[in-house]
mmCIF file of C-alpha atoms in Angstrom:
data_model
loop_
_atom_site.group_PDB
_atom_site.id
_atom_site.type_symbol
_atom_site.label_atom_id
_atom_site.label_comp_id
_atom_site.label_asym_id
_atom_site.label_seq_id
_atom_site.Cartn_x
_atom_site.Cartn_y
_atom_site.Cartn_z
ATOM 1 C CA UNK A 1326 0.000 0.000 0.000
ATOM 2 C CA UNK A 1327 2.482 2.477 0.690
ATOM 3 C CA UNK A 1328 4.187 1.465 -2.526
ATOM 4 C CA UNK A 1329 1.335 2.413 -4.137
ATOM 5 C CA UNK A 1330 1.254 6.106 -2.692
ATOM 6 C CA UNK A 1331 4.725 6.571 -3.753
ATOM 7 C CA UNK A 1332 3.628 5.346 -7.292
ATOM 8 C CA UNK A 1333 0.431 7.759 -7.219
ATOM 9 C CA UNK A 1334 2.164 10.925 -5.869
ATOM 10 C CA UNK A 1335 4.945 10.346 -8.403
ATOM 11 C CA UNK A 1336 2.421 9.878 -11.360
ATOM 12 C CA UNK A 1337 0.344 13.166 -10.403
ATOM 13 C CA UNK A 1338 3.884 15.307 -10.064
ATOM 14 C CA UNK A 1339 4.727 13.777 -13.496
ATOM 15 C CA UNK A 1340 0.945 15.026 -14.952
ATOM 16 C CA UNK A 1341 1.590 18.562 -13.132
ATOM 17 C CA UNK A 1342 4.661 18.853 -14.397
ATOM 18 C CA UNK A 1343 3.752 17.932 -17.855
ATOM 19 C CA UNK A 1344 0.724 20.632 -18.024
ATOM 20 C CA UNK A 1345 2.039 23.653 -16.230
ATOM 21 C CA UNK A 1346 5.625 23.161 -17.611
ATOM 22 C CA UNK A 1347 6.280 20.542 -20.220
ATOM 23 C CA UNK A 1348 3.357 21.743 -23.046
ATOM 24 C CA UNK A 1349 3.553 25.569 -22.171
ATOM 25 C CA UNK A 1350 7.228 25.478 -23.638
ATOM 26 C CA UNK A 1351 6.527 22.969 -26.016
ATOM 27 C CA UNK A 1352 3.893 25.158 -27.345
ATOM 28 C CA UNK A 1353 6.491 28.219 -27.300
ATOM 29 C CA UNK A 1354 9.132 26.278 -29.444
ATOM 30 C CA UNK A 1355 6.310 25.459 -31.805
ATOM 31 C CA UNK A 1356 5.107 28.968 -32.325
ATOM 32 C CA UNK A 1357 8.686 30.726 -31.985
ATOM 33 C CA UNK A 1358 11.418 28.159 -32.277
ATOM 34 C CA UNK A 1359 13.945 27.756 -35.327
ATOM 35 C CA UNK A 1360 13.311 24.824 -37.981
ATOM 36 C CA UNK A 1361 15.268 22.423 -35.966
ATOM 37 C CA UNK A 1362 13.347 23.533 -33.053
ATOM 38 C CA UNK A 1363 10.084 23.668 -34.251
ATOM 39 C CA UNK A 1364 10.451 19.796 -35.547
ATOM 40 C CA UNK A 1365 11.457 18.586 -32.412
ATOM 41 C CA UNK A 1366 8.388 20.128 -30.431
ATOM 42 C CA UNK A 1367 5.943 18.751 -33.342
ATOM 43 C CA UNK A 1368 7.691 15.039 -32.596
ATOM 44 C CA UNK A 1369 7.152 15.134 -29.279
ATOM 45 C CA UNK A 1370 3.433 17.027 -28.719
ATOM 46 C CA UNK A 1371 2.476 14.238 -31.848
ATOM 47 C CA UNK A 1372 3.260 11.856 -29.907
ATOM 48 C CA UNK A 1373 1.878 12.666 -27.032
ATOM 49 C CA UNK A 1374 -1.837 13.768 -28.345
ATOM 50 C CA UNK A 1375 -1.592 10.413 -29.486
ATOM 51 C CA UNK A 1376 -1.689 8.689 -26.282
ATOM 52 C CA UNK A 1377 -2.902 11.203 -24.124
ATOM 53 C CA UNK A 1378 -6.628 13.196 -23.783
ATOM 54 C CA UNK A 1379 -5.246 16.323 -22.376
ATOM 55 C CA UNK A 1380 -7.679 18.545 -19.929
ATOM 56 C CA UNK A 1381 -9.650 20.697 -22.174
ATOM 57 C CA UNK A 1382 -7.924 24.203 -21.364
ATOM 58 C CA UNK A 1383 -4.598 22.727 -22.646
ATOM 59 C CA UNK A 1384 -6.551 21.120 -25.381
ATOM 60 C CA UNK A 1385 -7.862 24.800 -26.486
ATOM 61 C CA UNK A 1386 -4.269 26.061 -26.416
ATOM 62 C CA UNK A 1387 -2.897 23.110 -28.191
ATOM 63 C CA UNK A 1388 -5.412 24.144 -31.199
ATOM 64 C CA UNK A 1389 -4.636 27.620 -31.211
ATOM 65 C CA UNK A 1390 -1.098 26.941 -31.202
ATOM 66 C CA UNK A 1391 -1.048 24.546 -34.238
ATOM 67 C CA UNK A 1392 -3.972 26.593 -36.187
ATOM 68 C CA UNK A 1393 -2.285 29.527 -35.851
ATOM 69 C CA UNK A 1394 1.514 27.828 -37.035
ATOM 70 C CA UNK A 1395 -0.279 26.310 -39.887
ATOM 71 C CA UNK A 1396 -2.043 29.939 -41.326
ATOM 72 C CA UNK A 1397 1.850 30.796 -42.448
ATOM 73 C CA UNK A 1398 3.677 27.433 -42.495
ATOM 74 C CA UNK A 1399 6.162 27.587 -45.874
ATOM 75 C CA UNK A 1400 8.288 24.431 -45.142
ATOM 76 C CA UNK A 1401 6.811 20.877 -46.390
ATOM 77 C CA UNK A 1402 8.218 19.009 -42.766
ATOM 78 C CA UNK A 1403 6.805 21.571 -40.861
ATOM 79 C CA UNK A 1404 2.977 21.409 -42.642
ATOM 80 C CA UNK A 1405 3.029 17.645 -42.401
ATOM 81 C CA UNK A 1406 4.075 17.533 -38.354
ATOM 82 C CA UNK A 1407 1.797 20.453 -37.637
ATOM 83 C CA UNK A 1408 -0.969 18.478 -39.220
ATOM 84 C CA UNK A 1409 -0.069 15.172 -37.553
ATOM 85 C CA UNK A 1410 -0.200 16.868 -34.448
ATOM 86 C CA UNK A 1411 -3.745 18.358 -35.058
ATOM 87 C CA UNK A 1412 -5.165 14.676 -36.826
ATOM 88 C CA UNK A 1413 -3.880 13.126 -33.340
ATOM 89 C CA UNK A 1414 -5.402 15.563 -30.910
ATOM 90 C CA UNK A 1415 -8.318 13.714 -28.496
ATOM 91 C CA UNK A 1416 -10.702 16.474 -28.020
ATOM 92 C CA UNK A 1417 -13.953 16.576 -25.955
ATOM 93 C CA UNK A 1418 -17.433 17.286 -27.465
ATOM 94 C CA UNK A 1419 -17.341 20.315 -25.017
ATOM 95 C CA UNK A 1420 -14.318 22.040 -27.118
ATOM 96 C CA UNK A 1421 -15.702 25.866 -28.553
ATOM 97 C CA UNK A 1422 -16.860 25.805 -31.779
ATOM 98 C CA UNK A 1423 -14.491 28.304 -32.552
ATOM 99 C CA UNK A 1424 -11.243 25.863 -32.037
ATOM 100 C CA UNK A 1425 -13.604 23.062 -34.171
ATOM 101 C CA UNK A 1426 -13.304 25.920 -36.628
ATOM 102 C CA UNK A 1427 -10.371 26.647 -36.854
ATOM 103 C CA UNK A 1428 -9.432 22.868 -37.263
ATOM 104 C CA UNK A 1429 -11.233 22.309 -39.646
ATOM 105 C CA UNK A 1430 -10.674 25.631 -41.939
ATOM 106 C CA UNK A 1431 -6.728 24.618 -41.724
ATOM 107 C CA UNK A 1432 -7.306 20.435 -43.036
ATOM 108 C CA UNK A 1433 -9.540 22.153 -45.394
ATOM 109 C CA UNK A 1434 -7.107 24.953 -46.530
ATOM 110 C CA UNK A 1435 -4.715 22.455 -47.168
ATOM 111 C CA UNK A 1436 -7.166 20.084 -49.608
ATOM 112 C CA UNK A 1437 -8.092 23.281 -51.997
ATOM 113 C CA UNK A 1438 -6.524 23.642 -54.908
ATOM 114 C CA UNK A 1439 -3.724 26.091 -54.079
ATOM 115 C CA UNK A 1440 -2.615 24.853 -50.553
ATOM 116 C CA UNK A 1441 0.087 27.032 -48.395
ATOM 117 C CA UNK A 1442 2.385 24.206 -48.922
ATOM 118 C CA UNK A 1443 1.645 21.361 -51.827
ATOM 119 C CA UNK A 1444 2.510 18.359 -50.350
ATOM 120 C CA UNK A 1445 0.619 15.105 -50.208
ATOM 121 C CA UNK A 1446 1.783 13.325 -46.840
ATOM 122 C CA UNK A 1447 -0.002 17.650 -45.454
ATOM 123 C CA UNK A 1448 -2.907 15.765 -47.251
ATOM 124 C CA UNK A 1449 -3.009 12.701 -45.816
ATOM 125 C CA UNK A 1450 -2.726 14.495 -42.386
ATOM 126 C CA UNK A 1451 -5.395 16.599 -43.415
ATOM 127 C CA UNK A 1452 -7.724 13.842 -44.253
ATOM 128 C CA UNK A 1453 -7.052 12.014 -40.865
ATOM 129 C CA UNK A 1454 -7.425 15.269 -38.916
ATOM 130 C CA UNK A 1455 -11.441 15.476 -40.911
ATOM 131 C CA UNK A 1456 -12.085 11.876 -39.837
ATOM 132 C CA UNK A 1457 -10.941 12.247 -36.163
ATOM 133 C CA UNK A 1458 -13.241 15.353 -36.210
ATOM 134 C CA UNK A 1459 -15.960 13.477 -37.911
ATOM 135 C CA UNK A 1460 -15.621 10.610 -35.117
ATOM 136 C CA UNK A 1461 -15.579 12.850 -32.301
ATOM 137 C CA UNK A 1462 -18.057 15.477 -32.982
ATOM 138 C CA UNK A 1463 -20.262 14.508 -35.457
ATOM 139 C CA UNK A 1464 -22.692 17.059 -35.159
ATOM 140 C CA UNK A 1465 -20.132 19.518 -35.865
ATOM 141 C CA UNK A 1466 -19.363 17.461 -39.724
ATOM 142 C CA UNK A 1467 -22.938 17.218 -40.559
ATOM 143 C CA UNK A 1468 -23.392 20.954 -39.623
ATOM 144 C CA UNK A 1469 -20.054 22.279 -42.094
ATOM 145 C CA UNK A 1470 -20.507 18.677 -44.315
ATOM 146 C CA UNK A 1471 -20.663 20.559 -47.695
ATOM 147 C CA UNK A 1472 -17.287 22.287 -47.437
ATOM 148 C CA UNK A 1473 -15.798 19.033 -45.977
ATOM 149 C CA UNK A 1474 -17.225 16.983 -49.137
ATOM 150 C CA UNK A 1475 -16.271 19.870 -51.460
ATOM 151 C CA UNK A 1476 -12.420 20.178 -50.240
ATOM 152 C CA UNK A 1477 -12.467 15.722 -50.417
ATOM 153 C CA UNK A 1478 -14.016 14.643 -52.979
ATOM 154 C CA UNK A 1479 -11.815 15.733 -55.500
ATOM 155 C CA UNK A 1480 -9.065 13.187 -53.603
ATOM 156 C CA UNK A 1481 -11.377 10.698 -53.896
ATOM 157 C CA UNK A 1482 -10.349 10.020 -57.374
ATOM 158 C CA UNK A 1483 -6.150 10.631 -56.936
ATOM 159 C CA UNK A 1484 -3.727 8.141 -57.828
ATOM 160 C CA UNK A 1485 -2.264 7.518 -54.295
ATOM 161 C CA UNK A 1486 -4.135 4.729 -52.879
ATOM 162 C CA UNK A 1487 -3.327 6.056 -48.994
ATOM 163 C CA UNK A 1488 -4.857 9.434 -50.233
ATOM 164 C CA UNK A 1489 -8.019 7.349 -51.699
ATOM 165 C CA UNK A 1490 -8.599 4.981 -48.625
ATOM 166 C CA UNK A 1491 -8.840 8.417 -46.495
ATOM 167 C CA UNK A 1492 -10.999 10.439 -48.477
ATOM 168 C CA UNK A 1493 -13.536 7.557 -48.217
ATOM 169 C CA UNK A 1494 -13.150 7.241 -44.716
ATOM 170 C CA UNK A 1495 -13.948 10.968 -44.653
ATOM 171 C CA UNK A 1496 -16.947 10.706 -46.568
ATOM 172 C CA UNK A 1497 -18.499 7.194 -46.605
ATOM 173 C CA UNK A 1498 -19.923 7.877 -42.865
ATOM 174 C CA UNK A 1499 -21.865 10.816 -44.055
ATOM 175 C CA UNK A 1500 -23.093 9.086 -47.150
ATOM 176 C CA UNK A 1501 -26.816 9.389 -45.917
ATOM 177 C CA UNK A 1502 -26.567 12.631 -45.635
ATOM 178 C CA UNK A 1503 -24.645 13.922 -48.809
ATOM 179 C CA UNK A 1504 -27.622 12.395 -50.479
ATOM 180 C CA UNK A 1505 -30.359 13.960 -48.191
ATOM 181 C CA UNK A 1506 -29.002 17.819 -49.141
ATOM 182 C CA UNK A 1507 -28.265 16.830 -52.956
ATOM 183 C CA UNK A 1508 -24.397 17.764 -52.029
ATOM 184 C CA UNK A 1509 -23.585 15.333 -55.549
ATOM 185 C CA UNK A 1510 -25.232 18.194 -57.561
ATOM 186 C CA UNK A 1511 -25.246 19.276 -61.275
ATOM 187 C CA UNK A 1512 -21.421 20.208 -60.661
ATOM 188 C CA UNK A 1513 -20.345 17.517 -59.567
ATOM 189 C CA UNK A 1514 -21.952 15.404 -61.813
ATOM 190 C CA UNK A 1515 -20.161 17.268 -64.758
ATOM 191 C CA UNK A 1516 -16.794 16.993 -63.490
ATOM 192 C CA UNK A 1517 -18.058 12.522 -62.878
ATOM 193 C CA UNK A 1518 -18.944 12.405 -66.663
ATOM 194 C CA UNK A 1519 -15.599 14.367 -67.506
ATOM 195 C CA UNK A 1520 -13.195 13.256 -65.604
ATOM 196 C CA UNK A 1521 -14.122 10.858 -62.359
ATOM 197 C CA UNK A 1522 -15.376 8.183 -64.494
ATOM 198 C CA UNK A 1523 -12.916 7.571 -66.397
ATOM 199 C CA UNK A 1524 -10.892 7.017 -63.275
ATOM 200 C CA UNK A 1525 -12.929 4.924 -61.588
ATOM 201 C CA UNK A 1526 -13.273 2.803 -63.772
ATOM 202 C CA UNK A 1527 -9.248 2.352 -64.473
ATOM 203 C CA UNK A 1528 -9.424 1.920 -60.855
ATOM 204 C CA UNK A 1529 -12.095 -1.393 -61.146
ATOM 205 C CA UNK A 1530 -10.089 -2.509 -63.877
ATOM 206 C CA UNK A 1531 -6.858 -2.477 -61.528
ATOM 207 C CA UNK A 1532 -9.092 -3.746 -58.909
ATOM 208 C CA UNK A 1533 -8.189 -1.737 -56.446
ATOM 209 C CA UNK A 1534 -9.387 -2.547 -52.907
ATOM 210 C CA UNK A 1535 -11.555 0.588 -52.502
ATOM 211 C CA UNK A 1536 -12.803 1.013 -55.674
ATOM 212 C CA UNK A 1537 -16.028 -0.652 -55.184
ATOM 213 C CA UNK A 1538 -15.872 1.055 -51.794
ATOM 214 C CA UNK A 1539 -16.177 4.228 -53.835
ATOM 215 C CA UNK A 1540 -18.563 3.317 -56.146
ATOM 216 C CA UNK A 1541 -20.793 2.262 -53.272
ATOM 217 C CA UNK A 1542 -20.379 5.487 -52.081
ATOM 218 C CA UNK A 1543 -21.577 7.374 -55.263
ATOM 219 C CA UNK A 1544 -24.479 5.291 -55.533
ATOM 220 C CA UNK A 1545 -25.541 6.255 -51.749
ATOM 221 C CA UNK A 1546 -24.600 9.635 -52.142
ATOM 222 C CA UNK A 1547 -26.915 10.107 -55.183
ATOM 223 C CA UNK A 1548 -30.049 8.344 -53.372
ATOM 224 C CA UNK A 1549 -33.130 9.297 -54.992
ATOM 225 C CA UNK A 1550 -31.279 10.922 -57.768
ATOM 226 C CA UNK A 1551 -30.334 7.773 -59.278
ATOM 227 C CA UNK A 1552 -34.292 7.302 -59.630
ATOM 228 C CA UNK A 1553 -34.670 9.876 -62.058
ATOM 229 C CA UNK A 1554 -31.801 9.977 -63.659
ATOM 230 C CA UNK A 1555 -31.077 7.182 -66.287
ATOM 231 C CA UNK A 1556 -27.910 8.064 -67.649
ATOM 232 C CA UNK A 1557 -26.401 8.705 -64.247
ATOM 233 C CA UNK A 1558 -27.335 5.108 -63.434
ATOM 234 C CA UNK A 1559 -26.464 3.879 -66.664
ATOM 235 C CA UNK A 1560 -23.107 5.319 -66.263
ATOM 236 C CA UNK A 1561 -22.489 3.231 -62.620
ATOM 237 C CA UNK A 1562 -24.147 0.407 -63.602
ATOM 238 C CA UNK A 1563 -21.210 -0.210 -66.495
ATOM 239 C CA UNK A 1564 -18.839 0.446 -63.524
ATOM 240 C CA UNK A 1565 -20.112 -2.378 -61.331
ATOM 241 C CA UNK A 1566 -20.916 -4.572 -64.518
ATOM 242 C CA UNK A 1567 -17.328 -4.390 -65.436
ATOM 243 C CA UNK A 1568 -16.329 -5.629 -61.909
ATOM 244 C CA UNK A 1569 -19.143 -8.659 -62.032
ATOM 245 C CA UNK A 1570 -17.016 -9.420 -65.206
ATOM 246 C CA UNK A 1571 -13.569 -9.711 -63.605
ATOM 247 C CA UNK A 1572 -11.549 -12.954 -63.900
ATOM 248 C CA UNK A 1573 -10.255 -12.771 -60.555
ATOM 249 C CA UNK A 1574 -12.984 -14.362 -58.442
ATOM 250 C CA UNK A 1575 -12.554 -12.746 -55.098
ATOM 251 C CA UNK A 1576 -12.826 -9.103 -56.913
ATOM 252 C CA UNK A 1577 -16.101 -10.825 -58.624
ATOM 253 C CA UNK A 1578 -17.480 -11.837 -55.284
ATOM 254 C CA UNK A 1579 -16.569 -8.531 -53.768
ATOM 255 C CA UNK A 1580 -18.721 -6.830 -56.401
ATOM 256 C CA UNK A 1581 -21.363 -9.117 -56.367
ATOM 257 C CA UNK A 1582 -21.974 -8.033 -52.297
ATOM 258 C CA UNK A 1583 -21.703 -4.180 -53.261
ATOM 259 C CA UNK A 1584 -25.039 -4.929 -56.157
ATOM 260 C CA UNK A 1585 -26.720 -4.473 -52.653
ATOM 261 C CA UNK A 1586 -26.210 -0.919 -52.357
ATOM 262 C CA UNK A 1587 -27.919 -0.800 -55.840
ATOM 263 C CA UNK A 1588 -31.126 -2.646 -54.493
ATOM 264 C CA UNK A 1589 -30.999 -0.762 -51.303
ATOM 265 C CA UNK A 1590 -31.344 2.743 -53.177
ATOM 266 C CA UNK A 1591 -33.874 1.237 -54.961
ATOM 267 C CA UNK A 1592 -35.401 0.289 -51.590
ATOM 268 C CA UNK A 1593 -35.279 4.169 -50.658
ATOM 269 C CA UNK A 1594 -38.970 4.885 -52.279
#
């Protein structure tokens, strides 16, 4: 028992320590350290957000800290580790809107077509940072989900398969609702005749592990649409008929489960 104590009182000195001292000056070196500085403060608050829920005052100033970096970031390391850091930060559903905010206008700024900093590992970070947001506060995503599926869905479709697999983890949770506001509108469907078809279907023919995933997707997305809309279904339908065709049986199989999604929009009226 009094081993125990020792143990205890250690472990809360350690906890003070690390709040009052510890991420006050990590959070310093992050906002005005040097490069090499700056790099070694994103390594270890990274880290740490990913094992520890901080108490909700340090998680406020651990957002403003990183937002705030990541408005004027110029160096490719530096995006990608400020990013890390925010995609691994536990937050409570009690956090302001205002830091929810600013998270999520910095994973977006960094999706749209001229980012701070081009780099694709910023946009994989990015991508996690929307889905850890769209885990823990869901009511927040459905509330802003039409500038989350504008800045993803164009990723949807990009040759790296990490940057695919994301984007769908972004989106697919929210599929419901992207087709109860229409969010896969005239625009969109423009730019799927033009360009995303194509795509996807080099992406069936590769057989690609998510590309059924994301031709699930569009079919939920478009709901009702799909009821009045021939050559939009048309169009998908030759997708998924390609993939029934395949010669590799377990990619057949795979796209013989997804026909359900076809039946279950038809199932919506």
């Amino acid at each position: 028992m009094f081993r125990f104590v020792i143990k205890s009182n250690h472990k809360d000195e350690a906890l003070e320590h690390l709040h009052s001292v510890a991420i006050p000056v990590t959070l310093e070196d992050v906002s005005q350290g040097n490069e090499s500085l700056i790099l070694s403060a994103l390594g270890f608050l990274g880290g740490l957000l990913q094992v520890m829920k901080l108490p909700l005052e340090k998680q406020v100033a651990v957002i403003e800290a990183l937002t705030t970096k990541l408005k004027n970031v110029q160096e490719k390391n530096q995006s990608r580790k400020l990013m890390w850091s925010m995609a691994n930060i536990q937050f409570d559903d009690t956090l302001p809107e205002s830091c929810l905010d600013a998270m999520l206008n910095a994973a977006c700024m960094f999706l749209r077509e001229k980012p701070p900093v081009f780099s694709l590992s910023t946009v994989c970070e990015s991508l996690n940072a929307l889905r850890n947001m769209g885990g823990r506060h869901r009511a927040f995503c459905e509330k802003n989900l039409a500038c989350i599926f504008s800045a993803v869905i164009p990723w949807l479709f990009n040759e790296a398969d990490r940057i695919r697999e994301l984007s769908i983890a972004c989106l697919d949770p929210f599929s419901s609702e992207i087709a109860q506001r229409k969010l896969l509108d005239p625009n969109f469907q423009a730019q799927l005749r033009s360009k995303y078809y194509g795509i996807l279907n080099q992406l069936v023919a590769a057989e690609t592990p998510e590309s059924l995933k994301i031709w699930s997707f569009l079919i939920q997305g478009f709901g009702t649409e799909l009821h009045e809309s021939v050559a939009l279904l048309n169009e998908l339908l030759k997708i998924e008929e390609s993939a029934l065709k395949s010669k590799n049986p377990g990619f057949r199989q795979r796209a013989l489960e997804h026909w359900k999604f076809i039946v279950d929009c038809f199932a919506l009226n």
